[in-house]
Amino acid sequence: MMVAHPRPLLVILLQLLLSCLPALGYSSNRFFYQDILNGNGNGEIHFNGVKLHVDSSQPFVFALRGSNATLSCRYWYEPELSSPRRVRVKWSWLPIVGGHETDVLVAIGPRIHSFGDFRDRVHLRQDSPGDASLVMTELQLNDTGRYRCEVIDGLEDKSATVNLELRGVVFPYQPPHGRYNLTYHDAQQVCQEQDSTLATFEQLFQAWEEGLDWCNAGWLADGTVQYPITKSRSPCGGLGLAPGVRSYGRRHRHLHRYDAFCFSSSLRGKVYYLQLPQKVNLTEAQQVCFNNGAQIAKVGQLYAAWKFMGLDRCDAGWLADGSLRYPINNPRRNCGPMEPGVRSFGFAPPHHKHGVYCYSAGTR
Ligand SMILES: *[C@@H]1O[C@H](CO)[C@@H](O)[C@H](O)[C@H]1NC(C)=O
Ligand SMILES: *[C@@H]1O[C@H](CO)[C@@H](O)[C@H](O)[C@H]1NC(C)=O
Ligand SMILES: *[C@@H]1O[C@H](CO)[C@@H](O)[C@H](O)[C@H]1NC(C)=O
Ligand SMILES: *[C@@H]1O[C@H](CO)[C@@H](O)[C@H](O)[C@H]1NC(C)=O
């Protein structure tokens, strides 16, 4: 996709001026004019034919929530210059959702500014001359997307892109009020309520490769509706169709209703099954977790604990949304199917009595 980004007015004026020169009767001695127009005051002459290059040695980066990531970016000149020049480095982000580019960080010499959600979470690595790599700390689920490293030196403006993908776990989500009842916006919201975010296609595809098979279509972050099938069968696209991620394509975000595929990643803190003298209803479940210095766990937190902390417990327990689930890493008799997974009993009447899973952000 082409992304238009405005050039500074001064650059446009200079380009106009340069393009007018022959018409004004000058020979187009760009060497001379660029020297004047592009001089940066530190004695470097910008020779015609000196080229600025920008490149990333690692255009795909995979990371977990809460971790740090370095998006590599390097610039250099050809032929090499004898002394460094002052350049402007700008990192911007093209998210999967929303689709418009936003500023992450701008650096002019030693002055560095970061913006919005990225404030105080990003800095430039600057390990060596020409290193413009972006270091991101405390990665969030919604940091996924395409990052652009742009280096601007006078009239020259080159960029490279790096794709950041978070690794984690994808789970299908159906709300208490039934199947196929979420608009795109509802889907975003239910995922967020369960400490997760709408999955990207890449995340769903990876989950499918790891065995996710789900015969209900759900929204993805890019506004398409898809579902992953590992064992072809007639109600799920037919026997004739090879296993794969089946797509309904892009659907209307307000009119069409489906389930959601949510994405969660590693978790700070701990999810645990609370030992209780007797079973509790949903209101009591919230209260006993609270009394234990914790909160009733959200669905995304249970999945994260199952995937990243090996949580394995053959007891169904309440979760924050009123569903009953339990996590199994070592499949055994009487604990559901013979594959690892988070088992769900769906939503139970809130006055029923069960166990409960709590989440504590500290390390109890
Ligand atoms: C991430 O970077 C910050 C600051 O640079 C550092 O304090 C922290 O230990 C790093 N975290 C991890 C998980 O490496
Ligand atoms: C991304 O997630 C963080 C933490 O969950 C949240 O504070 C922030 O508002 C989200 N940003 C966007 C653009 O959705
Ligand atoms: C769908 O959700 C709406 C609320 O968004 C609810 O009022 C309605 O009863 C639900 N429909 C079904 C069939 O569950
Ligand atoms: C759960 O039990 C308590 C009494 O211990 C009661 O006050 C509350 O209304 C019950 N909640 C539900 C949802 O039935």
XYZ file of C-alpha atoms and ligand atoms in Angstrom:
420
model
C 0.000 0.000 0.000
C 1.286 3.453 -0.841
C 1.185 5.815 2.072
C 1.370 9.484 1.273
C 3.348 11.476 3.762
C 3.669 15.204 3.492
C 7.014 16.672 2.584
C 8.054 19.732 4.498
C 7.027 22.903 2.689
C 10.646 24.032 2.463
C 11.577 20.893 0.558
C 8.732 21.418 -1.880
C 9.813 25.020 -2.434
C 13.405 23.975 -3.004
C 12.369 21.318 -5.467
C 10.236 23.821 -7.339
C 13.137 26.225 -7.414
C 15.540 23.591 -8.709
C 13.136 22.456 -11.388
C 12.697 26.066 -12.536
C 16.373 26.814 -12.862
C 16.905 25.684 -16.483
C 13.838 27.629 -17.539
C 15.348 30.713 -15.955
C 18.354 30.356 -18.214
C 20.756 28.708 -15.787
C 22.461 25.502 -16.604
C 21.227 22.983 -14.088
C 24.350 22.994 -12.006
C 22.806 21.024 -9.211
C 26.158 20.503 -7.553
C 26.436 24.201 -6.859
C 22.857 24.775 -5.799
C 22.568 21.719 -3.632
C 25.723 22.727 -1.867
C 24.125 26.007 -0.881
C 20.609 24.813 -0.312
C 21.466 21.639 1.462
C 24.439 22.698 3.517
C 23.898 21.793 7.123
C 26.426 24.136 8.630
C 28.907 21.477 9.640
C 30.997 21.759 6.509
C 29.729 18.712 4.661
C 29.115 19.236 0.987
C 26.206 17.260 -0.386
C 27.716 16.041 -3.627
C 25.475 15.166 -6.436
C 25.697 11.406 -6.655
C 26.092 10.782 -2.952
C 23.279 8.477 -2.055
C 21.539 7.909 1.228
C 20.558 4.299 1.969
C 18.203 2.993 4.642
C 17.724 -0.666 5.398
C 16.504 -3.051 8.060
C 18.451 -6.234 8.711
C 15.366 -7.846 10.261
C 12.095 -6.906 8.574
C 10.001 -9.303 10.718
C 10.099 -9.239 14.498
C 8.139 -11.543 16.823
C 7.735 -10.814 20.517
C 5.615 -11.466 23.602
C 3.506 -9.008 25.554
C 5.508 -7.221 28.247
C 8.846 -7.955 26.585
C 11.207 -5.579 24.770
C 11.825 -5.603 21.035
C 14.356 -3.920 18.791
C 13.234 -2.927 15.299
C 16.451 -2.683 13.335
C 17.170 0.218 10.990
C 20.466 1.495 9.623
C 21.371 4.293 7.255
C 24.589 5.005 5.378
C 25.922 7.007 2.450
C 27.465 5.851 -0.783
C 30.190 6.811 -1.296
C 31.008 7.063 2.371
C 31.195 10.528 3.922
C 34.166 11.716 5.908
C 32.183 13.316 8.721
C 28.717 12.605 10.089
C 25.728 14.646 8.979
C 22.781 15.662 11.056
C 19.699 13.768 9.898
C 16.124 13.512 11.011
C 14.936 10.031 11.984
C 11.245 9.398 12.133
C 9.529 6.163 13.156
C 5.853 5.800 12.372
C 3.362 2.986 12.829
C 0.728 1.642 10.507
C -1.590 -0.374 12.760
C -3.714 -3.242 11.501
C -6.790 -1.577 12.948
C -7.675 1.918 11.811
C -5.216 1.877 8.958
C -3.719 5.337 9.303
C -0.111 6.005 10.074
C 0.728 7.553 13.434
C 3.977 8.995 14.764
C 6.009 6.897 17.151
C 9.236 8.836 17.568
C 11.096 11.711 15.924
C 14.787 12.414 16.484
C 16.740 15.393 15.234
C 20.284 15.051 16.440
C 20.147 14.584 20.205
C 16.547 15.779 20.514
C 14.100 12.879 20.662
C 10.332 12.923 21.031
C 7.991 9.990 21.365
C 4.242 10.231 20.925
C 0.914 8.970 22.265
C 0.839 5.401 23.551
C 4.547 5.100 22.720
C 5.652 7.912 25.002
C 8.372 6.715 27.380
C 8.197 3.214 25.898
C 10.511 3.735 22.916
C 14.020 5.005 22.296
C 16.676 4.869 19.594
C 19.416 2.325 20.070
C 22.209 4.394 18.427
C 24.811 1.668 18.951
C 26.996 2.804 16.067
C 27.029 5.576 13.445
C 23.955 5.198 11.275
C 22.076 3.036 13.792
C 18.477 4.260 13.906
C 16.991 1.082 15.418
C 13.933 1.510 17.578
C 13.916 -0.132 21.008
C 10.413 -0.760 22.328
C 9.806 -1.771 25.929
C 6.723 -3.177 27.684
C 5.102 -4.394 24.457
C 1.302 -4.287 24.403
C -1.051 -6.625 22.568
C -2.084 -3.883 20.166
C 1.472 -2.867 19.141
C 1.261 -5.272 16.206
C 1.666 -3.626 12.816
C 4.061 -2.185 10.265
C 6.678 0.272 11.480
C 8.451 2.641 9.105
C 11.917 4.010 9.735
C 12.385 7.172 7.711
C 15.674 9.039 7.461
C 15.604 12.558 6.102
C 18.752 14.368 5.085
C 17.945 17.615 3.333
C 16.317 16.660 0.063
C 16.903 12.967 0.527
C 14.294 10.905 2.256
C 14.572 7.118 2.451
C 12.742 4.563 4.517
C 12.590 0.912 5.494
C 9.784 -1.042 7.135
C 9.715 -3.591 9.932
C 6.700 -5.750 10.787
C 6.123 -6.372 14.454
C 4.001 -9.389 15.331
C 3.081 -10.410 18.844
C 3.175 -14.088 19.698
C 0.605 -15.607 21.994
C -2.564 -17.605 21.995
C -5.748 -17.245 19.927
C -9.134 -18.257 21.307
C -12.606 -18.128 19.785
C -15.081 -16.060 21.750
C -18.847 -16.205 21.795
C -20.757 -13.849 24.095
C -23.434 -14.960 26.599
C -26.179 -13.665 24.312
C -25.487 -16.263 21.682
C -23.677 -17.230 18.539
C -23.112 -14.801 15.651
C -24.245 -11.722 17.530
C -21.184 -9.434 17.471
C -20.572 -6.518 15.137
C -16.913 -5.714 14.491
C -16.990 -3.091 17.212
C -18.669 -5.494 19.700
C -16.004 -8.064 18.867
C -13.223 -5.579 19.635
C -14.918 -4.812 22.914
C -15.535 -8.388 24.115
C -11.898 -9.267 23.434
C -10.732 -6.229 25.367
C -13.006 -7.152 28.283
C -11.259 -10.530 28.423
C -7.764 -8.955 28.556
C -7.102 -9.644 24.905
C -7.408 -8.023 21.498
C -8.858 -9.113 18.139
C -6.432 -11.555 16.516
C -4.628 -10.724 13.289
C -4.751 -13.102 10.342
C -1.130 -14.118 11.002
C -1.984 -14.964 14.599
C -5.003 -17.052 13.574
C -2.956 -18.755 10.880
C -0.303 -19.713 13.384
C -2.959 -21.007 15.778
C -4.341 -23.126 12.931
C -0.855 -24.522 12.258
C -0.712 -25.445 15.944
C -4.008 -27.301 15.628
C -6.838 -24.827 16.297
C -10.031 -26.159 14.728
C -13.180 -24.106 15.157
C -16.313 -24.287 13.080
C -17.738 -20.839 13.854
C -16.676 -17.777 11.886
C -15.224 -14.852 13.829
C -13.974 -11.334 13.264
C -10.269 -10.632 12.887
C -8.518 -7.324 13.492
C -8.449 -6.435 9.789
C -12.254 -6.617 9.505
C -12.349 -9.982 7.737
C -14.320 -12.956 9.039
C -12.612 -16.364 9.025
C -12.375 -19.720 10.787
C -9.654 -22.381 11.123
C -10.310 -25.997 10.135
C -7.755 -28.769 10.588
C -10.145 -31.689 9.926
C -12.371 -31.121 6.894
C -16.031 -31.985 7.476
C -19.310 -31.178 5.818
C -20.764 -28.471 8.084
C -17.432 -26.563 8.020
C -16.841 -25.817 4.364
C -17.257 -29.379 3.127
C -15.202 -32.551 2.859
C -13.924 -31.565 -0.558
C -12.122 -28.535 0.810
C -8.587 -29.004 2.141
C -7.945 -28.060 5.770
C -7.093 -24.394 6.156
C -8.237 -21.030 7.384
C -11.549 -20.433 5.614
C -12.448 -16.843 4.881
C -15.742 -15.029 4.309
C -13.629 -12.048 3.313
C -14.236 -8.534 4.513
C -17.697 -8.097 6.059
C -19.735 -5.021 6.895
C -18.507 -3.804 10.277
C -21.896 -2.543 11.492
C -24.413 -4.792 9.735
C -22.881 -8.234 9.917
C -22.637 -10.283 13.086
C -20.256 -13.120 13.925
C -18.188 -14.436 16.820
C -14.669 -13.153 17.554
C -11.146 -14.528 17.527
C -9.326 -12.944 20.434
C -5.593 -12.905 21.033
C -3.729 -12.898 24.314
C -0.037 -13.166 25.123
C 2.188 -13.791 28.110
C 0.966 -12.463 31.404
C 2.574 -10.794 34.354
C 1.319 -12.339 37.577
C -0.518 -15.563 38.142
C -3.813 -17.369 37.479
C -4.818 -20.023 40.020
C -7.719 -22.206 41.048
C -8.794 -21.013 44.457
C -9.043 -23.680 47.164
C -12.418 -23.260 48.859
C -14.256 -25.191 51.572
C -17.361 -25.155 49.365
C -18.438 -24.158 45.865
C -19.647 -20.627 45.152
C -22.059 -18.768 42.888
C -20.811 -16.069 40.488
C -21.181 -13.127 42.899
C -19.453 -15.050 45.659
C -16.717 -16.067 43.197
C -15.909 -12.420 42.517
C -15.867 -11.735 46.236
C -13.624 -14.655 47.275
C -11.001 -13.710 44.655
C -11.139 -10.142 45.906
C -10.758 -11.320 49.512
C -7.725 -13.285 48.322
C -6.037 -10.091 47.052
C -6.883 -10.938 43.458
C -9.640 -10.668 40.854
C -11.757 -13.281 39.172
C -9.741 -14.293 36.080
C -10.697 -13.188 32.573
C -10.846 -15.632 29.689
C -7.693 -14.190 28.044
C -5.807 -14.563 31.309
C -6.795 -18.229 31.675
C -5.634 -18.923 28.100
C -2.349 -17.071 28.701
C -1.717 -19.047 31.915
C -2.549 -22.295 30.118
C -0.208 -21.512 27.241
C 2.698 -19.768 28.975
C 2.648 -21.088 32.545
C 1.497 -24.632 31.951
C -1.615 -24.218 34.121
C -3.284 -27.620 34.364
C -6.332 -28.189 36.497
C -9.185 -30.615 36.010
C -11.790 -28.495 37.825
C -14.243 -26.202 36.083
C -14.261 -22.722 37.568
C -16.018 -19.417 37.153
C -14.413 -16.714 35.017
C -15.213 -13.008 34.916
C -17.627 -13.272 31.982
C -19.761 -15.905 33.750
C -18.380 -18.807 31.749
C -17.064 -22.048 33.247
C -13.731 -23.347 31.985
C -10.644 -25.296 32.947
C -7.114 -25.560 31.505
C -5.524 -28.888 30.583
C -1.915 -29.301 29.483
C -1.605 -33.019 30.302
C -4.695 -34.675 28.836
C -5.998 -37.529 30.967
C -9.152 -39.533 31.525
C -12.203 -37.577 32.673
C -10.600 -34.231 31.747
C -11.998 -33.779 28.259
C -10.492 -34.750 24.888
C -7.020 -36.246 24.564
C -5.456 -33.001 23.371
C -4.283 -30.112 25.527
C -6.671 -27.165 25.603
C -8.866 -24.881 27.617
C -12.188 -26.702 28.042
C -15.385 -24.692 28.174
C -18.819 -25.477 29.580
C -20.161 -22.208 28.202
C -22.119 -19.827 30.386
C -23.762 -21.155 33.544
C -26.685 -19.646 35.493
C -25.036 -17.241 37.966
C -26.673 -18.844 41.017
C -25.086 -22.255 40.299
C -22.226 -23.274 42.564
C -18.759 -24.009 41.182
C -15.054 -23.388 41.770
C -13.301 -20.230 40.614
C -10.093 -19.110 38.866
C -8.493 -15.937 40.220
C -5.831 -13.667 38.728
C -3.288 -11.786 40.763
C -1.032 -9.255 39.025
C 1.699 -9.740 41.623
C 3.491 -13.035 42.178
C 1.537 -14.105 45.236
C 13.381 -3.902 28.831
O 14.123 -2.714 28.814
C 14.092 -2.010 30.037
C 14.728 -0.658 29.831
O 15.622 -0.638 28.784
C 14.814 -2.841 31.087
O 14.820 -2.173 32.330
C 14.073 -4.155 31.225
O 14.752 -5.013 32.117
C 13.913 -4.859 29.879
N 12.986 -5.950 30.044
C 13.225 -7.159 29.565
C 12.140 -8.180 29.782
O 14.257 -7.448 28.978
C -3.530 -0.469 23.382
O -3.559 -1.191 24.593
C -3.259 -0.407 25.739
C -3.120 -1.331 26.933
O -4.050 -2.353 26.896
C -4.331 0.661 25.896
O -4.044 1.461 27.024
C -4.339 1.521 24.642
O -5.376 2.463 24.712
C -4.516 0.676 23.389
N -4.301 1.530 22.237
C -5.095 1.515 21.189
C -4.733 2.416 20.065
O -6.081 0.783 21.120
C -27.960 -10.248 20.298
O -27.373 -9.225 21.108
C -28.286 -8.225 21.493
C -27.496 -7.182 22.243
O -26.453 -6.727 21.426
C -29.401 -8.841 22.324
O -30.345 -7.851 22.682
C -30.090 -9.934 21.509
O -31.025 -10.603 22.313
C -29.074 -10.936 21.017
N -29.717 -11.878 20.103
C -29.654 -13.181 20.275
C -30.306 -13.989 19.217
O -29.081 -13.687 21.205
C -24.950 -15.811 45.648
O -25.171 -16.124 46.996
C -25.358 -14.989 47.843
C -25.517 -15.492 49.255
O -24.331 -16.093 49.700
C -26.533 -14.159 47.414
O -26.641 -12.997 48.202
C -26.366 -13.764 45.964
O -27.517 -13.095 45.504
C -26.125 -15.017 45.102
N -25.837 -14.582 43.745
C -26.447 -15.102 42.685
C -26.057 -14.565 41.348
O -27.276 -15.987 42.802
